[in-house]
Amino acid sequence: MTQKKSSLEKASERLKEIDRDIFLFESITALLDWDHQTALPKQGVNARADQISQLSALVHQKVTAPEVGRLLEDLGASEELPGGSEELSSRERGLVRLYYREYTKQKKLPERWVREFSNSSAKGHAVWAEARQKDDFSLFAPSLKRIVALNREKSTILGFEKHPYDPLLDEYEPGMTVQTVDKVFSRMKGDILRLLDRLKGHNGTYTGTSKLDDSFLYLKYPKGAQKQFGDLILRDMGFDFERGLAAESAHPFATKLGPNDVRIANRYGEASAASSIFSTIHEGGHALYEMGSSQEDLGGSSLGTGTSLAMHESQSRMWENMIGRSRSFWKYYYPKFQEFFPDQTREVSLNDMVLAVNKVQPSLIRVNADEVSYGLHIILRYELEKALIQGDLKADDLPAVWNENMKALLGIVPPSDADGVLQDVHWSEGMIGYFPTYALGNLMAAQLYAAMERDLGSVDAYVLRGDLESIRSWLYTSIHKYGAVYTSSELLKRVTGEELNPSYFTEYLNTKYSTLF
C-alpha cells in the first residue's frame, strides 16, 4: 500500500508539473488574444494568427504526449473512473479528470487540424469585425464556411452517438447533449412566450412599450463617466483592481491572463446608457469567478478557472440581472448614478429608472435584450448552429434564415446584417456550441440564487445597503473556490441539493415581472 501511494504521489506531482507548463502556454495565448481584440493593428492579423496557431500546436503536443497517457494510467484514470484512484485528494482527482478528458479528445485530433482551426479562428475575428463595420455579411461568409467545415470535421473525428452537435456542445458544457438541451429549451421557450403574452397590453404592444418612457437612457452619456460609474460598481462587487483591469473593445468580454491578471473589456457609448452598465456588471461576474478560482492552491493550474461555461454564465447573469436590475440595487446606486449624470436624470425618479432597466420589449441585439426575451435569442442561435453542423443550412443562407427566425420568435426583422447575423463575435472565433450555455447559465443562476437566499436570508436586504461583499463571499465559498475541481453538474448539486431545475428561473421571472408591471 505504501509503495502504491508513493507511486500515485509521484505521478500526481509530475502531472501537476506538466499542467503548469500548459497553463503558462495558454496564458501566453490569452495575452495574444487580448491584444488581438483590443489593440492589434490591422496588418498584424496574419502574424498573430500564426503565433496563436503555433502555441495551440505546442499545447496539443504536450496534452497528447505519451507520458501524459502513462501518468493517467498510473493514476487509475478510466472511462469508469475519469478522476482516477479514490486515494487521491479531490483536487488531484479534479486534475486527473480534466486531463483524462482532454487527453482522450485531443489524441483523436490531428495537429494539422489544431493548427488550421486556431489560424482560421484568429483570422476570422478580424474579418468579422470588418464585415460588421461595413454591414456586409458576404465579406465574412468565406471565413464562416471554413470555420463551420472545421467544426463539422471535429465532430466527426471525436465521434458522437446521436447528434453531430453533441461533441461541440460538450466542449463548453461537459456532459451536456442535444437531447437534454432540446428538452430544457422547449420548456423554457414555452414559459417565456407565455410570460411575454401576459405582458402584452390590450393593443398587442408590450407593457413597457405602451406605458413606459425610457428615452432618458438614450441621451448622450459621456464615455469617461460611464466607465467611472462602472468601475465604482466593480469595486463594490469585489473586483480587485490590483489583480485586474477594465478596458474597452468592440465586443464585451472577460479573460484571465494569469492567477493575478484578470481583465474585462467593455463597450462604451452605446445608444443606451444601460448597455455599458449591465455589460460591466456581467463581465464583472465572470471576472470575480476567475479571481476567486485562482486563489489558494488552484492558482496557476488548469483547475483555477470556472468549471464550465454555463456555470460561468450563471455568475455573470446573476450579477447582471437578478442583482443589477433589482429595485434594491437601484435604490442604493441611483443617487450615485444621478451624481455622475445630473443633467440626464433631472426629471427621472427612482421608479422610472427601475422600470426602464427592466423594460420588456423584444429587440434586435442579444446583449441588450431584456431578461424575459433573452432566451429566445439563444434558442435562435442554437437552432441555426445545429442546422449548420448537420448540413441542413448553408452559411450563405444564414442572413435570410436568421431574419425569418427573428420574425417568428421575436416578431422583429433586423434592418441590417450588423444588427442581425453579424452581431455576435462567437462564430468568427470558432465557438460553435457556446451559445446554449448562456441560457443554461440563466437557469443555474436562479437555482443558485434560491440556495443563497436559503443560506443568507433576503439577498435584497444586503443589496439595499450596498453590501455586495457578502454576496461575493457566499459565491466564493460555495462556488468560486472550487474552480474546476468538480464538474458543473456536481457543483450545482453540492450547492443546491438538486440537478438542474428550470422551474426556479420560471418562478423568478413570473414573480419579478408580475410585481414590476
PDB file of C-alpha atoms in Angstrom, residues 47-322:
ATOM      1  CA  ALA A  47       1.282  37.084 -37.992  1.00  0.00           C
ATOM      2  CA  ARG A  48      -0.856  36.945 -34.841  1.00  0.00           C
ATOM      3  CA  ALA A  49      -2.829  34.035 -36.286  1.00  0.00           C
ATOM      4  CA  ASP A  50       0.449  32.179 -36.915  1.00  0.00           C
ATOM      5  CA  GLN A  51       1.605  32.885 -33.335  1.00  0.00           C
ATOM      6  CA  ILE A  52      -1.616  31.592 -31.796  1.00  0.00           C
ATOM      7  CA  SER A  53      -1.619  28.588 -34.124  1.00  0.00           C
ATOM      8  CA  GLN A  54       1.932  27.684 -33.086  1.00  0.00           C
ATOM      9  CA  LEU A  55       1.120  27.921 -29.382  1.00  0.00           C
ATOM     10  CA  SER A  56      -2.048  25.851 -29.847  1.00  0.00           C
ATOM     11  CA  ALA A  57       0.012  23.161 -31.544  1.00  0.00           C
ATOM     12  CA  LEU A  58       2.526  23.157 -28.667  1.00  0.00           C
ATOM     13  CA  VAL A  59      -0.271  22.753 -26.126  1.00  0.00           C
ATOM     14  CA  HIS A  60      -1.750  19.929 -28.214  1.00  0.00           C
ATOM     15  CA  GLN A  61       1.631  18.187 -28.301  1.00  0.00           C
ATOM     16  CA  LYS A  62       2.018  18.446 -24.536  1.00  0.00           C
ATOM     17  CA  VAL A  63      -1.511  17.265 -23.745  1.00  0.00           C
ATOM     18  CA  THR A  64      -1.253  14.247 -26.060  1.00  0.00           C
ATOM     19  CA  ALA A  65       2.314  13.252 -25.170  1.00  0.00           C
ATOM     20  CA  PRO A  66       2.771   9.529 -24.382  1.00  0.00           C
ATOM     21  CA  GLU A  67       3.953  10.499 -20.883  1.00  0.00           C
ATOM     22  CA  VAL A  68       0.547  12.012 -20.104  1.00  0.00           C
ATOM     23  CA  GLY A  69      -1.134   8.775 -21.172  1.00  0.00           C
ATOM     24  CA  ARG A  70       1.164   6.747 -18.905  1.00  0.00           C
ATOM     25  CA  LEU A  71       0.608   9.096 -15.969  1.00  0.00           C
ATOM     26  CA  LEU A  72      -3.166   8.884 -16.343  1.00  0.00           C
ATOM     27  CA  GLU A  73      -2.915   5.104 -16.410  1.00  0.00           C
ATOM     28  CA  ASP A  74      -0.711   5.134 -13.290  1.00  0.00           C
ATOM     29  CA  LEU A  75      -3.251   7.404 -11.583  1.00  0.00           C
ATOM     30  CA  GLY A  76      -6.068   4.967 -12.300  1.00  0.00           C
ATOM     31  CA  ALA A  77      -7.983   7.093 -14.806  1.00  0.00           C
ATOM     32  CA  SER A  78     -10.516   5.274 -16.962  1.00  0.00           C
ATOM     33  CA  GLU A  79     -13.900   5.816 -18.574  1.00  0.00           C
ATOM     34  CA  GLU A  80     -15.500   4.442 -15.392  1.00  0.00           C
ATOM     35  CA  LEU A  81     -13.187   6.443 -13.105  1.00  0.00           C
ATOM     36  CA  PRO A  82     -12.178   9.580 -15.063  1.00  0.00           C
ATOM     37  CA  GLY A  83     -10.878  11.123 -11.819  1.00  0.00           C
ATOM     38  CA  GLY A  84      -8.592   8.181 -11.166  1.00  0.00           C
ATOM     39  CA  SER A  85      -7.847   6.424  -7.876  1.00  0.00           C
ATOM     40  CA  GLU A  86     -10.054   7.246  -4.907  1.00  0.00           C
ATOM     41  CA  GLU A  87      -6.885   7.521  -2.820  1.00  0.00           C
ATOM     42  CA  LEU A  88      -6.220  10.864  -4.499  1.00  0.00           C
ATOM     43  CA  SER A  89      -7.431  14.138  -2.995  1.00  0.00           C
ATOM     44  CA  SER A  90     -10.422  15.927  -4.540  1.00  0.00           C
ATOM     45  CA  ARG A  91      -8.057  18.448  -6.119  1.00  0.00           C
ATOM     46  CA  GLU A  92      -5.878  15.708  -7.591  1.00  0.00           C
ATOM     47  CA  ARG A  93      -8.914  13.826  -8.877  1.00  0.00           C
ATOM     48  CA  GLY A  94     -10.166  17.022 -10.468  1.00  0.00           C
ATOM     49  CA  LEU A  95      -6.908  17.471 -12.366  1.00  0.00           C
ATOM     50  CA  VAL A  96      -6.841  13.821 -13.421  1.00  0.00           C
ATOM     51  CA  ARG A  97     -10.444  14.079 -14.646  1.00  0.00           C
ATOM     52  CA  LEU A  98      -9.616  17.208 -16.614  1.00  0.00           C
ATOM     53  CA  TYR A  99      -6.573  15.647 -18.268  1.00  0.00           C
ATOM     54  CA  TYR A 100      -8.248  12.311 -18.942  1.00  0.00           C
ATOM     55  CA  ARG A 101     -10.985  14.221 -20.763  1.00  0.00           C
ATOM     56  CA  GLU A 102      -8.531  16.385 -22.736  1.00  0.00           C
ATOM     57  CA  TYR A 103      -6.084  13.562 -23.481  1.00  0.00           C
ATOM     58  CA  THR A 104      -8.749  11.232 -24.869  1.00  0.00           C
ATOM     59  CA  LYS A 105     -10.255  14.007 -27.003  1.00  0.00           C
ATOM     60  CA  GLN A 106      -7.078  15.734 -28.186  1.00  0.00           C
ATOM     61  CA  LYS A 107      -5.440  12.413 -29.029  1.00  0.00           C
ATOM     62  CA  LYS A 108      -8.047  11.967 -31.752  1.00  0.00           C
ATOM     63  CA  LEU A 109      -7.480  15.409 -33.285  1.00  0.00           C
ATOM     64  CA  PRO A 110      -4.519  15.634 -35.686  1.00  0.00           C
ATOM     65  CA  GLU A 111      -2.103  18.509 -35.146  1.00  0.00           C
ATOM     66  CA  ARG A 112      -2.893  19.660 -38.670  1.00  0.00           C
ATOM     67  CA  TRP A 113      -6.499  20.296 -37.613  1.00  0.00           C
ATOM     68  CA  VAL A 114      -5.439  22.107 -34.419  1.00  0.00           C
ATOM     69  CA  ARG A 115      -3.190  24.473 -36.333  1.00  0.00           C
ATOM     70  CA  GLU A 116      -5.738  25.154 -39.048  1.00  0.00           C
ATOM     71  CA  PHE A 117      -8.594  25.738 -36.603  1.00  0.00           C
ATOM     72  CA  SER A 118      -6.539  28.145 -34.465  1.00  0.00           C
ATOM     73  CA  ASN A 119      -5.323  30.023 -37.521  1.00  0.00           C
ATOM     74  CA  SER A 120      -8.775  30.273 -39.101  1.00  0.00           C
ATOM     75  CA  SER A 121     -10.358  31.448 -35.850  1.00  0.00           C
ATOM     76  CA  ALA A 122      -7.722  34.113 -35.247  1.00  0.00           C
ATOM     77  CA  LYS A 123      -8.110  35.460 -38.782  1.00  0.00           C
ATOM     78  CA  GLY A 124     -11.878  35.100 -38.655  1.00  0.00           C
ATOM     79  CA  HIS A 125     -12.217  37.624 -35.847  1.00  0.00           C
ATOM     80  CA  ALA A 126     -10.626  40.403 -37.900  1.00  0.00           C
ATOM     81  CA  VAL A 127     -12.731  39.544 -40.951  1.00  0.00           C
ATOM     82  CA  TRP A 128     -15.914  39.553 -38.843  1.00  0.00           C
ATOM     83  CA  ALA A 129     -15.040  42.944 -37.323  1.00  0.00           C
ATOM     84  CA  GLU A 130     -14.636  44.468 -40.793  1.00  0.00           C
ATOM     85  CA  ALA A 131     -17.810  42.820 -42.111  1.00  0.00           C
ATOM     86  CA  ARG A 132     -19.794  44.099 -39.144  1.00  0.00           C
ATOM     87  CA  GLN A 133     -18.390  47.599 -39.527  1.00  0.00           C
ATOM     88  CA  LYS A 134     -19.271  47.609 -43.232  1.00  0.00           C
ATOM     89  CA  ASP A 135     -22.578  45.803 -42.665  1.00  0.00           C
ATOM     90  CA  ASP A 136     -21.714  43.200 -45.304  1.00  0.00           C
ATOM     91  CA  PHE A 137     -22.149  39.505 -44.486  1.00  0.00           C
ATOM     92  CA  SER A 138     -20.602  38.462 -47.802  1.00  0.00           C
ATOM     93  CA  LEU A 139     -17.191  39.585 -46.518  1.00  0.00           C
ATOM     94  CA  PHE A 140     -17.448  37.165 -43.596  1.00  0.00           C
ATOM     95  CA  ALA A 141     -19.128  34.255 -45.391  1.00  0.00           C
ATOM     96  CA  PRO A 142     -15.905  32.562 -46.685  1.00  0.00           C
ATOM     97  CA  SER A 143     -14.357  32.592 -43.187  1.00  0.00           C
ATOM     98  CA  LEU A 144     -17.548  31.250 -41.643  1.00  0.00           C
ATOM     99  CA  LYS A 145     -17.740  28.434 -44.187  1.00  0.00           C
ATOM    100  CA  ARG A 146     -14.235  27.347 -43.257  1.00  0.00           C
ATOM    101  CA  ILE A 147     -14.976  27.529 -39.528  1.00  0.00           C
ATOM    102  CA  VAL A 148     -18.181  25.512 -39.930  1.00  0.00           C
ATOM    103  CA  ALA A 149     -16.331  22.916 -42.039  1.00  0.00           C
ATOM    104  CA  LEU A 150     -13.614  22.592 -39.382  1.00  0.00           C
ATOM    105  CA  ASN A 151     -16.210  22.191 -36.629  1.00  0.00           C
ATOM    106  CA  ARG A 152     -18.037  19.533 -38.629  1.00  0.00           C
ATOM    107  CA  GLU A 153     -14.733  17.740 -39.144  1.00  0.00           C
ATOM    108  CA  LYS A 154     -14.038  17.952 -35.408  1.00  0.00           C
ATOM    109  CA  SER A 155     -17.414  16.425 -34.630  1.00  0.00           C
ATOM    110  CA  THR A 156     -16.731  13.534 -36.998  1.00  0.00           C
ATOM    111  CA  ILE A 157     -13.238  12.932 -35.616  1.00  0.00           C
ATOM    112  CA  LEU A 158     -14.370  12.955 -31.974  1.00  0.00           C
ATOM    113  CA  GLY A 159     -17.425  10.843 -32.762  1.00  0.00           C
ATOM    114  CA  PHE A 160     -20.975  11.015 -31.489  1.00  0.00           C
ATOM    115  CA  GLU A 161     -23.849   8.658 -30.756  1.00  0.00           C
ATOM    116  CA  LYS A 162     -26.938  10.726 -31.544  1.00  0.00           C
ATOM    117  CA  HIS A 163     -26.172  14.187 -32.897  1.00  0.00           C
ATOM    118  CA  PRO A 164     -23.107  15.769 -34.569  1.00  0.00           C
ATOM    119  CA  TYR A 165     -23.593  18.890 -32.416  1.00  0.00           C
ATOM    120  CA  ASP A 166     -23.029  16.906 -29.206  1.00  0.00           C
ATOM    121  CA  PRO A 167     -19.183  16.934 -29.268  1.00  0.00           C
ATOM    122  CA  LEU A 168     -19.193  20.715 -29.858  1.00  0.00           C
ATOM    123  CA  LEU A 169     -21.671  21.373 -27.056  1.00  0.00           C
ATOM    124  CA  ASP A 170     -19.613  19.129 -24.775  1.00  0.00           C
ATOM    125  CA  GLU A 171     -16.598  21.373 -25.385  1.00  0.00           C
ATOM    126  CA  TYR A 172     -18.233  24.200 -23.427  1.00  0.00           C
ATOM    127  CA  GLU A 173     -20.616  22.323 -21.126  1.00  0.00           C
ATOM    128  CA  PRO A 174     -19.120  18.874 -20.426  1.00  0.00           C
ATOM    129  CA  GLY A 175     -21.695  16.108 -20.383  1.00  0.00           C
ATOM    130  CA  MET A 176     -24.468  18.193 -21.952  1.00  0.00           C
ATOM    131  CA  THR A 177     -26.246  16.791 -25.019  1.00  0.00           C
ATOM    132  CA  VAL A 178     -28.665  17.997 -27.674  1.00  0.00           C
ATOM    133  CA  GLN A 179     -31.285  15.677 -26.243  1.00  0.00           C
ATOM    134  CA  THR A 180     -31.127  17.444 -22.869  1.00  0.00           C
ATOM    135  CA  VAL A 181     -30.893  20.962 -24.293  1.00  0.00           C
ATOM    136  CA  ASP A 182     -33.818  20.364 -26.656  1.00  0.00           C
ATOM    137  CA  LYS A 183     -35.961  19.297 -23.716  1.00  0.00           C
ATOM    138  CA  VAL A 184     -34.893  22.193 -21.468  1.00  0.00           C
ATOM    139  CA  PHE A 185     -35.176  24.805 -24.219  1.00  0.00           C
ATOM    140  CA  SER A 186     -38.598  23.567 -25.300  1.00  0.00           C
ATOM    141  CA  ARG A 187     -39.892  24.138 -21.771  1.00  0.00           C
ATOM    142  CA  MET A 188     -38.065  27.459 -21.454  1.00  0.00           C
ATOM    143  CA  LYS A 189     -39.422  28.696 -24.779  1.00  0.00           C
ATOM    144  CA  GLY A 190     -42.991  27.930 -23.742  1.00  0.00           C
ATOM    145  CA  ASP A 191     -42.545  29.642 -20.367  1.00  0.00           C
ATOM    146  CA  ILE A 192     -41.030  32.744 -21.996  1.00  0.00           C
ATOM    147  CA  LEU A 193     -43.726  33.046 -24.651  1.00  0.00           C
ATOM    148  CA  ARG A 194     -46.484  32.696 -22.056  1.00  0.00           C
ATOM    149  CA  LEU A 195     -44.947  35.429 -19.911  1.00  0.00           C
ATOM    150  CA  LEU A 196     -44.440  37.706 -22.919  1.00  0.00           C
ATOM    151  CA  ASP A 197     -48.071  37.175 -23.847  1.00  0.00           C
ATOM    152  CA  ARG A 198     -49.185  38.171 -20.349  1.00  0.00           C
ATOM    153  CA  LEU A 199     -47.037  41.316 -20.544  1.00  0.00           C
ATOM    154  CA  LYS A 200     -48.765  42.475 -23.719  1.00  0.00           C
ATOM    155  CA  GLY A 201     -51.402  45.161 -23.366  1.00  0.00           C
ATOM    156  CA  HIS A 202     -54.858  45.085 -24.922  1.00  0.00           C
ATOM    157  CA  ASN A 203     -53.471  46.737 -28.056  1.00  0.00           C
ATOM    158  CA  GLY A 204     -50.928  43.958 -28.568  1.00  0.00           C
ATOM    159  CA  THR A 205     -47.913  46.021 -27.514  1.00  0.00           C
ATOM    160  CA  TYR A 206     -45.782  45.258 -24.506  1.00  0.00           C
ATOM    161  CA  THR A 207     -46.437  46.984 -21.212  1.00  0.00           C
ATOM    162  CA  GLY A 208     -43.007  48.569 -21.412  1.00  0.00           C
ATOM    163  CA  THR A 209     -43.714  49.930 -24.896  1.00  0.00           C
ATOM    164  CA  SER A 210     -47.166  51.352 -24.223  1.00  0.00           C
ATOM    165  CA  LYS A 211     -46.698  52.804 -20.733  1.00  0.00           C
ATOM    166  CA  LEU A 212     -43.002  53.322 -20.131  1.00  0.00           C
ATOM    167  CA  ASP A 213     -40.817  56.198 -21.274  1.00  0.00           C
ATOM    168  CA  ASP A 214     -37.169  55.153 -21.133  1.00  0.00           C
ATOM    169  CA  SER A 215     -35.940  57.858 -23.525  1.00  0.00           C
ATOM    170  CA  PHE A 216     -33.682  59.326 -20.831  1.00  0.00           C
ATOM    171  CA  LEU A 217     -31.422  56.266 -21.184  1.00  0.00           C
ATOM    172  CA  TYR A 218     -30.785  57.227 -24.814  1.00  0.00           C
ATOM    173  CA  LEU A 219     -29.461  60.707 -24.156  1.00  0.00           C
ATOM    174  CA  LYS A 220     -25.758  61.456 -24.516  1.00  0.00           C
ATOM    175  CA  TYR A 221     -23.771  59.981 -21.601  1.00  0.00           C
ATOM    176  CA  PRO A 222     -20.040  60.821 -21.611  1.00  0.00           C
ATOM    177  CA  LYS A 223     -17.964  57.673 -22.117  1.00  0.00           C
ATOM    178  CA  GLY A 224     -15.499  58.580 -19.369  1.00  0.00           C
ATOM    179  CA  ALA A 225     -18.249  58.961 -16.790  1.00  0.00           C
ATOM    180  CA  GLN A 226     -19.831  55.686 -17.922  1.00  0.00           C
ATOM    181  CA  LYS A 227     -16.550  53.895 -17.227  1.00  0.00           C
ATOM    182  CA  GLN A 228     -16.088  55.611 -13.849  1.00  0.00           C
ATOM    183  CA  PHE A 229     -19.572  54.604 -12.730  1.00  0.00           C
ATOM    184  CA  GLY A 230     -18.984  51.057 -13.948  1.00  0.00           C
ATOM    185  CA  ASP A 231     -15.656  50.848 -12.113  1.00  0.00           C
ATOM    186  CA  LEU A 232     -17.367  52.032  -8.912  1.00  0.00           C
ATOM    187  CA  ILE A 233     -19.800  49.119  -9.123  1.00  0.00           C
ATOM    188  CA  LEU A 234     -16.981  46.697  -9.951  1.00  0.00           C
ATOM    189  CA  ARG A 235     -15.104  47.721  -6.779  1.00  0.00           C
ATOM    190  CA  ASP A 236     -18.225  47.229  -4.679  1.00  0.00           C
ATOM    191  CA  MET A 237     -18.734  43.794  -6.245  1.00  0.00           C
ATOM    192  CA  GLY A 238     -15.242  42.849  -5.090  1.00  0.00           C
ATOM    193  CA  PHE A 239     -13.283  43.241  -8.322  1.00  0.00           C
ATOM    194  CA  ASP A 240      -9.670  43.709  -7.229  1.00  0.00           C
ATOM    195  CA  PHE A 241      -8.044  46.359  -9.431  1.00  0.00           C
ATOM    196  CA  GLU A 242      -4.629  45.205  -8.200  1.00  0.00           C
ATOM    197  CA  ARG A 243      -5.364  41.820  -9.790  1.00  0.00           C
ATOM    198  CA  GLY A 244      -7.239  43.040 -12.842  1.00  0.00           C
ATOM    199  CA  LEU A 245      -8.203  45.912 -15.101  1.00  0.00           C
ATOM    200  CA  ALA A 246     -11.116  47.158 -17.201  1.00  0.00           C
ATOM    201  CA  ALA A 247     -10.539  48.357 -20.786  1.00  0.00           C
ATOM    202  CA  GLU A 248     -12.511  48.989 -23.965  1.00  0.00           C
ATOM    203  CA  SER A 249     -13.164  46.781 -27.010  1.00  0.00           C
ATOM    204  CA  ALA A 250     -15.661  46.236 -29.834  1.00  0.00           C
ATOM    205  CA  HIS A 251     -17.279  43.325 -28.009  1.00  0.00           C
ATOM    206  CA  PRO A 252     -17.548  42.957 -24.202  1.00  0.00           C
ATOM    207  CA  PHE A 253     -15.601  40.022 -22.753  1.00  0.00           C
ATOM    208  CA  ALA A 254     -13.613  38.876 -19.743  1.00  0.00           C
ATOM    209  CA  THR A 255     -10.393  36.904 -19.778  1.00  0.00           C
ATOM    210  CA  LYS A 256      -7.668  35.668 -17.450  1.00  0.00           C
ATOM    211  CA  LEU A 257      -4.001  36.034 -18.366  1.00  0.00           C
ATOM    212  CA  GLY A 258      -2.682  34.640 -15.086  1.00  0.00           C
ATOM    213  CA  PRO A 259      -3.712  33.983 -11.474  1.00  0.00           C
ATOM    214  CA  ASN A 260      -3.469  37.687 -10.678  1.00  0.00           C
ATOM    215  CA  ASP A 261      -4.263  39.152 -14.067  1.00  0.00           C
ATOM    216  CA  VAL A 262      -7.999  39.099 -14.845  1.00  0.00           C
ATOM    217  CA  ARG A 263      -9.260  41.572 -17.420  1.00  0.00           C
ATOM    218  CA  ILE A 264     -12.575  42.994 -18.567  1.00  0.00           C
ATOM    219  CA  ALA A 265     -13.201  44.673 -21.914  1.00  0.00           C
ATOM    220  CA  ASN A 266     -16.372  46.673 -22.400  1.00  0.00           C
ATOM    221  CA  ARG A 267     -18.170  48.776 -24.999  1.00  0.00           C
ATOM    222  CA  TYR A 268     -18.991  52.374 -24.060  1.00  0.00           C
ATOM    223  CA  GLY A 269     -21.015  54.985 -25.885  1.00  0.00           C
ATOM    224  CA  GLU A 270     -23.802  52.599 -26.927  1.00  0.00           C
ATOM    225  CA  ALA A 271     -27.231  54.015 -27.814  1.00  0.00           C
ATOM    226  CA  SER A 272     -28.456  53.248 -24.294  1.00  0.00           C
ATOM    227  CA  ALA A 273     -26.505  54.116 -21.154  1.00  0.00           C
ATOM    228  CA  ALA A 274     -27.838  50.893 -19.645  1.00  0.00           C
ATOM    229  CA  SER A 275     -25.777  48.826 -22.126  1.00  0.00           C
ATOM    230  CA  SER A 276     -22.385  49.696 -20.660  1.00  0.00           C
ATOM    231  CA  ILE A 277     -23.655  49.435 -17.073  1.00  0.00           C
ATOM    232  CA  PHE A 278     -25.025  45.942 -17.431  1.00  0.00           C
ATOM    233  CA  SER A 279     -22.235  44.614 -19.615  1.00  0.00           C
ATOM    234  CA  THR A 280     -19.785  45.888 -16.977  1.00  0.00           C
ATOM    235  CA  ILE A 281     -21.697  44.057 -14.233  1.00  0.00           C
ATOM    236  CA  HIS A 282     -21.992  40.970 -16.453  1.00  0.00           C
ATOM    237  CA  GLU A 283     -18.279  40.777 -17.249  1.00  0.00           C
ATOM    238  CA  GLY A 284     -17.558  41.613 -13.609  1.00  0.00           C
ATOM    239  CA  GLY A 285     -19.408  38.443 -12.634  1.00  0.00           C
ATOM    240  CA  HIS A 286     -17.128  36.435 -14.919  1.00  0.00           C
ATOM    241  CA  ALA A 287     -14.063  38.199 -13.544  1.00  0.00           C
ATOM    242  CA  LEU A 288     -14.985  37.502  -9.905  1.00  0.00           C
ATOM    243  CA  TYR A 289     -15.300  33.807 -10.725  1.00  0.00           C
ATOM    244  CA  GLU A 290     -11.830  33.808 -12.302  1.00  0.00           C
ATOM    245  CA  MET A 291     -10.313  35.780  -9.425  1.00  0.00           C
ATOM    246  CA  GLY A 292     -11.902  33.518  -6.844  1.00  0.00           C
ATOM    247  CA  SER A 293     -10.935  30.283  -8.579  1.00  0.00           C
ATOM    248  CA  SER A 294      -7.327  31.483  -8.996  1.00  0.00           C
ATOM    249  CA  GLN A 295      -6.686  31.824  -5.276  1.00  0.00           C
ATOM    250  CA  GLU A 296      -5.039  29.410  -2.840  1.00  0.00           C
ATOM    251  CA  ASP A 297      -3.646  26.175  -4.307  1.00  0.00           C
ATOM    252  CA  LEU A 298      -5.624  26.326  -7.566  1.00  0.00           C
ATOM    253  CA  GLY A 299      -3.864  29.473  -8.803  1.00  0.00           C
ATOM    254  CA  GLY A 300      -1.571  28.818 -11.745  1.00  0.00           C
ATOM    255  CA  SER A 301      -3.185  25.492 -12.645  1.00  0.00           C
ATOM    256  CA  SER A 302      -5.808  24.412 -15.146  1.00  0.00           C
ATOM    257  CA  LEU A 303      -8.185  23.884 -12.218  1.00  0.00           C
ATOM    258  CA  GLY A 304      -8.030  27.590 -11.340  1.00  0.00           C
ATOM    259  CA  THR A 305     -10.897  28.600 -13.594  1.00  0.00           C
ATOM    260  CA  GLY A 306     -14.642  28.203 -13.957  1.00  0.00           C
ATOM    261  CA  THR A 307     -15.785  24.618 -14.241  1.00  0.00           C
ATOM    262  CA  SER A 308     -17.950  25.206 -17.326  1.00  0.00           C
ATOM    263  CA  LEU A 309     -19.338  27.968 -19.494  1.00  0.00           C
ATOM    264  CA  ALA A 310     -22.879  27.557 -18.133  1.00  0.00           C
ATOM    265  CA  MET A 311     -21.649  27.837 -14.551  1.00  0.00           C
ATOM    266  CA  HIS A 312     -19.637  30.875 -15.626  1.00  0.00           C
ATOM    267  CA  GLU A 313     -22.744  32.427 -17.177  1.00  0.00           C
ATOM    268  CA  SER A 314     -24.717  31.702 -14.010  1.00  0.00           C
ATOM    269  CA  GLN A 315     -22.366  34.054 -12.187  1.00  0.00           C
ATOM    270  CA  SER A 316     -22.478  36.870 -14.740  1.00  0.00           C
ATOM    271  CA  ARG A 317     -26.224  36.656 -15.359  1.00  0.00           C
ATOM    272  CA  MET A 318     -26.976  36.547 -11.631  1.00  0.00           C
ATOM    273  CA  TRP A 319     -24.970  39.704 -11.040  1.00  0.00           C
ATOM    274  CA  GLU A 320     -26.274  41.452 -14.141  1.00  0.00           C
ATOM    275  CA  ASN A 321     -29.990  40.685 -13.841  1.00  0.00           C
ATOM    276  CA  MET A 322     -31.035  39.218 -10.525  1.00  0.00           C
TER     277      MET A 322
END
